[in-house]
Coordinates of C-alpha atoms in Angstrom, one line a residue:
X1 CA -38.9 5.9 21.1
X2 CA -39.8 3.3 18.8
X3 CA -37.7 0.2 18.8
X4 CA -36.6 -1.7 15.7
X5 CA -37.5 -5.2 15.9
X6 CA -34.8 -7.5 16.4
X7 CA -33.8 -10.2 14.4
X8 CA -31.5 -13.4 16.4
X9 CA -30.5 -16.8 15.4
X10 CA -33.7 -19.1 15.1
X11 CA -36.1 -16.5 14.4
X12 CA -38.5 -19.2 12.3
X13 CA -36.8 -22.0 10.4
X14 CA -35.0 -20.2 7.8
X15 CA -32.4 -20.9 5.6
X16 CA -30.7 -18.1 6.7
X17 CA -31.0 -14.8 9.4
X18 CA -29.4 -12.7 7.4
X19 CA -28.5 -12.2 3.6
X20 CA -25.6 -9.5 2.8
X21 CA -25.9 -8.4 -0.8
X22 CA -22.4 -7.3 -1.7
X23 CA -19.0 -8.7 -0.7
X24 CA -17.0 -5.6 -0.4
X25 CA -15.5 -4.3 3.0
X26 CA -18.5 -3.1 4.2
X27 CA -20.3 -6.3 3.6
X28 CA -17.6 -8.6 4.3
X29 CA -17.7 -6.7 7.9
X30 CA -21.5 -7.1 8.9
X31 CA -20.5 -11.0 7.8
X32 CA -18.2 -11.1 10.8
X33 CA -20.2 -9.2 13.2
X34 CA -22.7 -10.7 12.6
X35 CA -21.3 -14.2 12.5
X36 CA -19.9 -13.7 15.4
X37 CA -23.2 -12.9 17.1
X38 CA -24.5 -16.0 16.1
X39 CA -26.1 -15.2 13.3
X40 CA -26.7 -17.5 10.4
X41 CA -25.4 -15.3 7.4
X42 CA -25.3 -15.6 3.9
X43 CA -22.8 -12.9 1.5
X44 CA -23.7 -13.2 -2.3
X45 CA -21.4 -10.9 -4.2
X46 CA -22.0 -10.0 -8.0
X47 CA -18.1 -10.8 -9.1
X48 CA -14.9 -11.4 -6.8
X49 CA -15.0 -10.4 -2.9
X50 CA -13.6 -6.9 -2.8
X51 CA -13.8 -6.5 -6.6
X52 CA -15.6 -3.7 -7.3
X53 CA -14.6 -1.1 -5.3
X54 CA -12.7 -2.2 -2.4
X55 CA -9.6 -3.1 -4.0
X56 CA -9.5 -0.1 -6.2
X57 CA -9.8 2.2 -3.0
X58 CA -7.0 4.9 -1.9
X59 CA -7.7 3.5 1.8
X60 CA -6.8 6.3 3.5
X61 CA -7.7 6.3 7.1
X62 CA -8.6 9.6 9.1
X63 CA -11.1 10.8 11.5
X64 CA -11.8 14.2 9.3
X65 CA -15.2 14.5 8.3
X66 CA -17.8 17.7 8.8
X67 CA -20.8 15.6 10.8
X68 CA -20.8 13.9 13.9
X69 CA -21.8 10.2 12.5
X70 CA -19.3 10.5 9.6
X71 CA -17.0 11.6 12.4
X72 CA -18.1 8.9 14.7
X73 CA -17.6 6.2 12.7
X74 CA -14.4 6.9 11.2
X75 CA -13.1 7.3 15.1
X76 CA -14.1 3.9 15.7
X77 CA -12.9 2.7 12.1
X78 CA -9.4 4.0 13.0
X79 CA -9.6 2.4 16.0
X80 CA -10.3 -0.9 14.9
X81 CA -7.4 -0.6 12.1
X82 CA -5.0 0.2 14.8
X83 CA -6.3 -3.2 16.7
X84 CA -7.1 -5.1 13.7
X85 CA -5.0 -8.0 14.8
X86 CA -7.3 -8.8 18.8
X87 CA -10.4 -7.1 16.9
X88 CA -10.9 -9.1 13.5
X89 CA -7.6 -11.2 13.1
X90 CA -4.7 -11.2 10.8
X91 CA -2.8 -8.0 9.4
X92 CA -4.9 -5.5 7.4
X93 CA -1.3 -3.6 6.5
X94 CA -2.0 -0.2 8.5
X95 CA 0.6 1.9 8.2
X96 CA 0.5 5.2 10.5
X97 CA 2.1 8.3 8.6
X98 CA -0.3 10.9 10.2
X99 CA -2.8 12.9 8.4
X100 CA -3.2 16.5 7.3
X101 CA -6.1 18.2 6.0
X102 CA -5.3 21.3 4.3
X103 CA -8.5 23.8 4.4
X104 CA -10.0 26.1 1.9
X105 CA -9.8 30.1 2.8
X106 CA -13.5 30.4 3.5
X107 CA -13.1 27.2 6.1
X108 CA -11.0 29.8 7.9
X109 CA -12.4 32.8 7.8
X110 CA -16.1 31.5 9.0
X111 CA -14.8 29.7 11.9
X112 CA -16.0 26.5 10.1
X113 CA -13.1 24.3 10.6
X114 CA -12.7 25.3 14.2
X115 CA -15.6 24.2 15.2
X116 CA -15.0 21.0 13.1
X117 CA -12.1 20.2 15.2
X118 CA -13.9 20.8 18.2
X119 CA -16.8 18.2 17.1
X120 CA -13.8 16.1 16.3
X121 CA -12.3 15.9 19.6
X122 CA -15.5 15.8 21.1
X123 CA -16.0 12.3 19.3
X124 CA -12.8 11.0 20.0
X125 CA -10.3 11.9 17.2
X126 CA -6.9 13.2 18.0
X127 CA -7.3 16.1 15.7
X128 CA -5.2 19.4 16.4
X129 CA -5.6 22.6 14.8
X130 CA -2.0 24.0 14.2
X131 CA -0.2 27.1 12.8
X132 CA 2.4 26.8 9.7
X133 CA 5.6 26.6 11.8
X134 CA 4.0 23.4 13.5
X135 CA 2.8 22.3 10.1
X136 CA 6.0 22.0 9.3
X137 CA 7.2 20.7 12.4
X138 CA 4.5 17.7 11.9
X139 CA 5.3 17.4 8.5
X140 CA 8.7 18.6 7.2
X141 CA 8.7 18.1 2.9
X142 CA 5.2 19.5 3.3
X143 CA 4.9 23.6 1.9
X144 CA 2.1 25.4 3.7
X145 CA 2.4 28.2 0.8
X146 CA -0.5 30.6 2.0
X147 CA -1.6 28.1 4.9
X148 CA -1.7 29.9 7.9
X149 CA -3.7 27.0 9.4
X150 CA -3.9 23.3 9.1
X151 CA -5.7 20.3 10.9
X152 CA -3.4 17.2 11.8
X153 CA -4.0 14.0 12.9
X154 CA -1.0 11.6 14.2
X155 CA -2.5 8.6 14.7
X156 CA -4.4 8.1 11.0
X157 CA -2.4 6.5 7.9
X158 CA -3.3 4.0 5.5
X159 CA -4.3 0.7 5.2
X160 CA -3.4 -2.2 2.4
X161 CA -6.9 -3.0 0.8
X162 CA -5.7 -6.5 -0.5
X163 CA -4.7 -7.3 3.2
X164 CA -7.6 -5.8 4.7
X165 CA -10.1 -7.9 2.5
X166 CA -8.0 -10.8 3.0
X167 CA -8.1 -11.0 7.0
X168 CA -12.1 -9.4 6.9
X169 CA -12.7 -13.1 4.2
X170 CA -11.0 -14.9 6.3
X171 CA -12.7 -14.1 10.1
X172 CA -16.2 -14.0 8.0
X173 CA -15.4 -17.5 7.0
X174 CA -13.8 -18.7 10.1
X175 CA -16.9 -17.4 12.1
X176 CA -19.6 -19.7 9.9
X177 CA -20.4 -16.7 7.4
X178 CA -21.2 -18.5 3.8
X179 CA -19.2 -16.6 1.3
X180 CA -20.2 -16.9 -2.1
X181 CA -18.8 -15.2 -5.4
X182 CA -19.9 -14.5 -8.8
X183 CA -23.5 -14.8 -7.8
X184 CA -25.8 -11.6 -8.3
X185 CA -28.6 -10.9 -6.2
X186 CA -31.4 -10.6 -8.6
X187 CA -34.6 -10.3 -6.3
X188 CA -35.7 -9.6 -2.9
X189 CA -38.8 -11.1 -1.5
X190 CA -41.6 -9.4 0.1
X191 CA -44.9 -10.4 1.9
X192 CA -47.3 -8.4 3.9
X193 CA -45.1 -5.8 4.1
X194 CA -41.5 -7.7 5.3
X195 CA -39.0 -9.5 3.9
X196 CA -38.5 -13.0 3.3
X197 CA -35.2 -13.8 1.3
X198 CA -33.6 -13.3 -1.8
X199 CA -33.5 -14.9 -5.5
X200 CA -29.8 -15.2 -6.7
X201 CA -29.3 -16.4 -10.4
X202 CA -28.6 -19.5 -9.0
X203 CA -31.0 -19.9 -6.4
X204 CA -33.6 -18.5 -3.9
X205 CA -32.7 -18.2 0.3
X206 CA -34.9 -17.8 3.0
X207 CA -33.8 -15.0 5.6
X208 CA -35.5 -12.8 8.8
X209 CA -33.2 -9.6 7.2
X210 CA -31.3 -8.7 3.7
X211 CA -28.8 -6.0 4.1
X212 CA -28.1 -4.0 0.6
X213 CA -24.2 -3.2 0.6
X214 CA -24.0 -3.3 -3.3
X215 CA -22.9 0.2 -4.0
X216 CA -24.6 1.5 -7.0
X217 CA -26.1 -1.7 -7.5
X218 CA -28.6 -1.0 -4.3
X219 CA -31.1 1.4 -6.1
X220 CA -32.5 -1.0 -8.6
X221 CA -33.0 -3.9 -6.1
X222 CA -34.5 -1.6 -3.7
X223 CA -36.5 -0.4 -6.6
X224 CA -38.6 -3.7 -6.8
X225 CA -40.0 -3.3 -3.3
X226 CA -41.2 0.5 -4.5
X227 CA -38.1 2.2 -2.7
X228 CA -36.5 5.0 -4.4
X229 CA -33.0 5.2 -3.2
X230 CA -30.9 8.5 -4.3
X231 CA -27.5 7.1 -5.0
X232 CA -26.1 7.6 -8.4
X233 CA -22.5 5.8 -10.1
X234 CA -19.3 7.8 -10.1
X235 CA -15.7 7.4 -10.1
X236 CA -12.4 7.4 -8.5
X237 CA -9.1 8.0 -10.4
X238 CA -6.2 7.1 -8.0
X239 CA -3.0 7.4 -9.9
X240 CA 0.1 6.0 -8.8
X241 CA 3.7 6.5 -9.0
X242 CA 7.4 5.4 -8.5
X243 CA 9.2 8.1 -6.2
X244 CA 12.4 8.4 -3.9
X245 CA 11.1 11.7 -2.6
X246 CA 9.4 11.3 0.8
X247 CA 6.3 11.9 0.7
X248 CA 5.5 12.2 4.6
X249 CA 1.6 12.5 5.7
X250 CA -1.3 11.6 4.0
X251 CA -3.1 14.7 3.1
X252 CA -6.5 16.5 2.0
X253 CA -5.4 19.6 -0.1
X254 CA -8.3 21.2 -0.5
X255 CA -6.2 24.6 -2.4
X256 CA -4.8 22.1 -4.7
X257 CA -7.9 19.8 -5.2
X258 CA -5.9 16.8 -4.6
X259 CA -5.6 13.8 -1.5
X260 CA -2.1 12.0 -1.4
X261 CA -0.2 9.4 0.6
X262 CA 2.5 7.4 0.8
X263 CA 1.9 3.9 -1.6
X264 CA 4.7 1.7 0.4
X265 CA 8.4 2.3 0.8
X266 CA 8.3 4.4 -2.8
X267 CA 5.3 4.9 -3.8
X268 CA 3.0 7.3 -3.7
X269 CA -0.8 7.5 -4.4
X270 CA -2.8 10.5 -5.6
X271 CA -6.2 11.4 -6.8
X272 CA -8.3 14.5 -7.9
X273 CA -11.0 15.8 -6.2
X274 CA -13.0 16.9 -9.0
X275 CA -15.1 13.2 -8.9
X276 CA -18.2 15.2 -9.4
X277 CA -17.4 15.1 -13.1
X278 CA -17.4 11.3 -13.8
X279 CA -20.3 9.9 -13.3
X280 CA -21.4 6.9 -14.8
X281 CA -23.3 5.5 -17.4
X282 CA -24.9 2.9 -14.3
X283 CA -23.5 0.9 -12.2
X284 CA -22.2 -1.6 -15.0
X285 CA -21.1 1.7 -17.0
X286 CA -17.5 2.0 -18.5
X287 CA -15.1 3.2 -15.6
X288 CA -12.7 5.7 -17.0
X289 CA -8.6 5.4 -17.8
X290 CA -6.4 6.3 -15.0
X291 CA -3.6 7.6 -18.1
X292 CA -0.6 9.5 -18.1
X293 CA -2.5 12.2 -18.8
X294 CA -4.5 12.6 -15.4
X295 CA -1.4 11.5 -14.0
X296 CA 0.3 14.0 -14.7
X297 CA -2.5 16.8 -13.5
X298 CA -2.4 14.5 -9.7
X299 CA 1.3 14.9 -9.5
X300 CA 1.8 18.9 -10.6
X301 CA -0.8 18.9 -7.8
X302 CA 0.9 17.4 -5.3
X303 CA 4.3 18.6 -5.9
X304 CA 2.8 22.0 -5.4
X305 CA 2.6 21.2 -1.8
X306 CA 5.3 18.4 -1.7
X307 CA 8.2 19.1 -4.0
X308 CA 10.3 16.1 -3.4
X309 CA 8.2 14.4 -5.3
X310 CA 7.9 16.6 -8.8
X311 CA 10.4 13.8 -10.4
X312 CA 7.8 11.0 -9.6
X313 CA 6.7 8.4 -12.1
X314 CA 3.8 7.3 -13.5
X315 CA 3.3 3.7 -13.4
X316 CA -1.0 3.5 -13.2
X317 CA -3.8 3.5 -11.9
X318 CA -7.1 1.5 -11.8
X319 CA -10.6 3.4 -11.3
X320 CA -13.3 2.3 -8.5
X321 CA -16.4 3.0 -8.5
X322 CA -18.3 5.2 -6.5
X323 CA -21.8 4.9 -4.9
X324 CA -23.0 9.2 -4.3
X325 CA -25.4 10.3 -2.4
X326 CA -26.5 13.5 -2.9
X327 CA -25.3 14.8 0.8
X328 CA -22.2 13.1 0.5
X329 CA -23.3 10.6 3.5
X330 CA -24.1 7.1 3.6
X331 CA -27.4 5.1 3.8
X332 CA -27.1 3.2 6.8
X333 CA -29.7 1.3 9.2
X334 CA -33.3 -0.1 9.0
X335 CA -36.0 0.6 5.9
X336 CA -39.5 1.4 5.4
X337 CA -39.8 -2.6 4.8
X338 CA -39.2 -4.5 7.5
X339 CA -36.2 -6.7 7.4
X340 CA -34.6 -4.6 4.6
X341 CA -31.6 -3.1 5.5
X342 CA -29.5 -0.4 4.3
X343 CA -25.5 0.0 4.2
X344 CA -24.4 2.5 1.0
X345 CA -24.3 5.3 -0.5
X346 CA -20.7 5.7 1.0
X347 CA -19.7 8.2 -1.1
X348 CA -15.9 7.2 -1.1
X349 CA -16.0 6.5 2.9
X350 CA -16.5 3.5 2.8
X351 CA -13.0 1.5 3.2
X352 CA -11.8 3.7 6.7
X353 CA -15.3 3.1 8.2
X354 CA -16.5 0.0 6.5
X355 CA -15.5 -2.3 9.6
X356 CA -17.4 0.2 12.1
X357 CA -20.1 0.4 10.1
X358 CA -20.3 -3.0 10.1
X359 CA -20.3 -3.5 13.4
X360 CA -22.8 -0.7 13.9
X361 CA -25.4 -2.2 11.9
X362 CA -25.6 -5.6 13.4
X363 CA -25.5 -3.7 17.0
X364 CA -29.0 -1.8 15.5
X365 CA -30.0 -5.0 14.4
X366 CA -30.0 -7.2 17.0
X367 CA -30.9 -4.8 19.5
X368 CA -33.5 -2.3 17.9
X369 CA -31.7 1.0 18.6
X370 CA -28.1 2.0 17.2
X371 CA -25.0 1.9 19.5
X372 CA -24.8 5.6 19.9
X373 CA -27.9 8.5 19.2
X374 CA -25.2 10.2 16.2
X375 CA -25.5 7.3 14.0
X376 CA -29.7 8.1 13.3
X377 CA -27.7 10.6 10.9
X378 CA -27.4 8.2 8.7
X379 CA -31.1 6.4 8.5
X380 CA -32.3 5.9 5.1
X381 CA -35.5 7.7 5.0
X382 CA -33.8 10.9 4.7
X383 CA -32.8 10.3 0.8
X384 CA -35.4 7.4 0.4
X385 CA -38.9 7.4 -1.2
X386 CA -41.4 4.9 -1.1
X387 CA -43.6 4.4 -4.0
X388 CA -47.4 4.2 -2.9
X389 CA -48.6 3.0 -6.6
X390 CA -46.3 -0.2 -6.0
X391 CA -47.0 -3.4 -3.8
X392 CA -44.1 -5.6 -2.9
X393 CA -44.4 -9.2 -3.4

């Protein structure tokens, strides 16, 4: 099997060993891995560390996911919320209400989601296929309705995103990582074939390796080395509300097209699934209103399934941005260009798996192969095209 090359501190007399283009959790994460690794590394983020998307996220945090790698990661994502403090530092607000996914009828009746649970388990979730009565065992104001079968998870929750990015800023700085804000990535060098740095509006570093964890913003710097990358700008809507009912698990309802949890001691969060039908207009396009008015359609939704919480309140929302891939999967690991690296495309997954991600990708970089065979899932080349009419320079 061919090995990646590997990429270490004092590879040549660089500036830098590794550039992260994007300050969000993902990026902020390969900071401290790789920091920590010894690894000079730079972050250059377009606006404010966590800005774009992070902060904006529902940062939910369970294991469910359809594909082993997706799986994977979220298992070891979980993980690391539930040790945040001995893993990264400081107190990324993880909360643990549980988690239940609420399947679709064809799920069911193919045998689909039993073998999901199986690959679940098999990966190291705690996932448990149960009948309604234990449903509502696990999760009391919850109505099954027609739901003869549901998939729980007691160890998943939620995380605060303001926290999280706080402690993940604050070990990438404590570990040597250079932060810097406000500063746009305009350019990625190239020569023979490999890259040599990065052009900022402000200035031009020298690195062995650039990682692209810039969302929606990857595709058009990828684009000037002649790689095609098939990500495209959408959004998320999370509305939230004032409520005394309780809300009790976070949940997936897939019959009700809605995800919900718990927003603090009486809150609660909700969002639509239908986030195929906002995309937008690029990555610097318009994001839409979270009004009253989608409000409203988030919390009929939910108080289908969790009537305590019909009288709710509406007090906003703020969209994120999302960066789709076509398979729903993220672009993660090494590039047709040597030295280019790839972490997006996370499709809205990026926030519960952002810190094993991170730590994933400097594992593949430093030492040529990924820490575990699942993770090739994710390579690039499977949703990226290189153009043969255009040279790099």
């Amino acid at each position: 099997m061919r090995r990646t090359p590997s990429y270490r501190r004092g590879h040549a007399a660089q500036t830098a060993d590794l550039v992260v283009v994007g300050g969000g959790i993902v990026g902020v994460s390969i900071a401290v891995f790789a920091a920590r690794a010894g690894l000079r590394v730079h972050v250059f983020e377009r606006g404010a560390l966590g800005g774009a998307a992070t902060l904006r996220s529902g940062a939910m945090i369970r294991t469910h996911y359809e594909n082993r790698a997706d799986a994977r990661l979220a298992v070891e994502g979980r993980e690391l919320f539930i040790k945040w403090g001995e893993a990264i530092g400081g107190d990324p607000g993880f909360r643990r209400t549980g988690f239940v996914y609420l399947p679709g009828r064809g799920e069911l009746a193919t045998g689909a989601l039993s073998d999901r649970v199986a690959m679940l388990r098999d990966v190291g979730s705690d996932a448990e296929m149960v009948d309604s009565e234990a449903l509502r065992d696990f999760a009391p104001d919850l109505e099954p309705g027609s739901v003869e079968r549901a998939v729980i998870e007691p160890e998943s929750g939620y995380a605060d995103p303001h926290r999280t990015m706080a402690a993940l800023i604050a070990a990438a700085r404590d570990s040597g990582a250079v932060m810097v804000e406000g500063e746009p990535v305009t350019r990625i060098s190239c020569e023979s074939g490999r890259v040599g740095g990065v052009t900022t509006t402000l200035r031009a570093v020298a690195a062995n390796a650039v990682v692209l964890c810039c969302g929606a913003w990857a595709p058009g710097l990828a684009a000037g080395l002649g790689l095609e990358l098939e990500i495209r700008p959408t959004a998320a809507l999370p509305a939230r509300f004032a409520t005394a009912g309780r809300v009790g698990p976070a949940a997936i309802d897939v019959p009700n097209g809605v995800y919900f949890r718990s927003d603090g001691a009486s809150g609660l969060l909700a969002g639509l699934r239908d986030w195929r039908e906002r995309d937008l207009d690029g990555p610097d396009g318009l994001l839409p209103e979270v009004d009253e008015q989608f409000g409203g359609r988030a919390l009929a939704a939910v108080a289908r399934r969790v009537p305590a919480v019909a009288p709710a309140r509406f007090v906003g929302g703020r969209s994120g941005p999302l960066d789709m891939t076509p398979d729903g999967r993220p672009l993660l690991g090494p590039t047709a260009v040597e030295g280019l690296w790839l972490s997006c495309g996370w499709s809205g997954t990026g926030f519960k798996t952002g810190p094993a991600a991170g730590r994933a990708l400097v594992h593949w970089l430093l030492h040529g192969l990924p820490h575990h065979p699942d993770i090739r899932e994710l390579a690039p080349g499977r949703l990226m095209t290189r153009s043969e009419t255009r040279t790099p320079h």
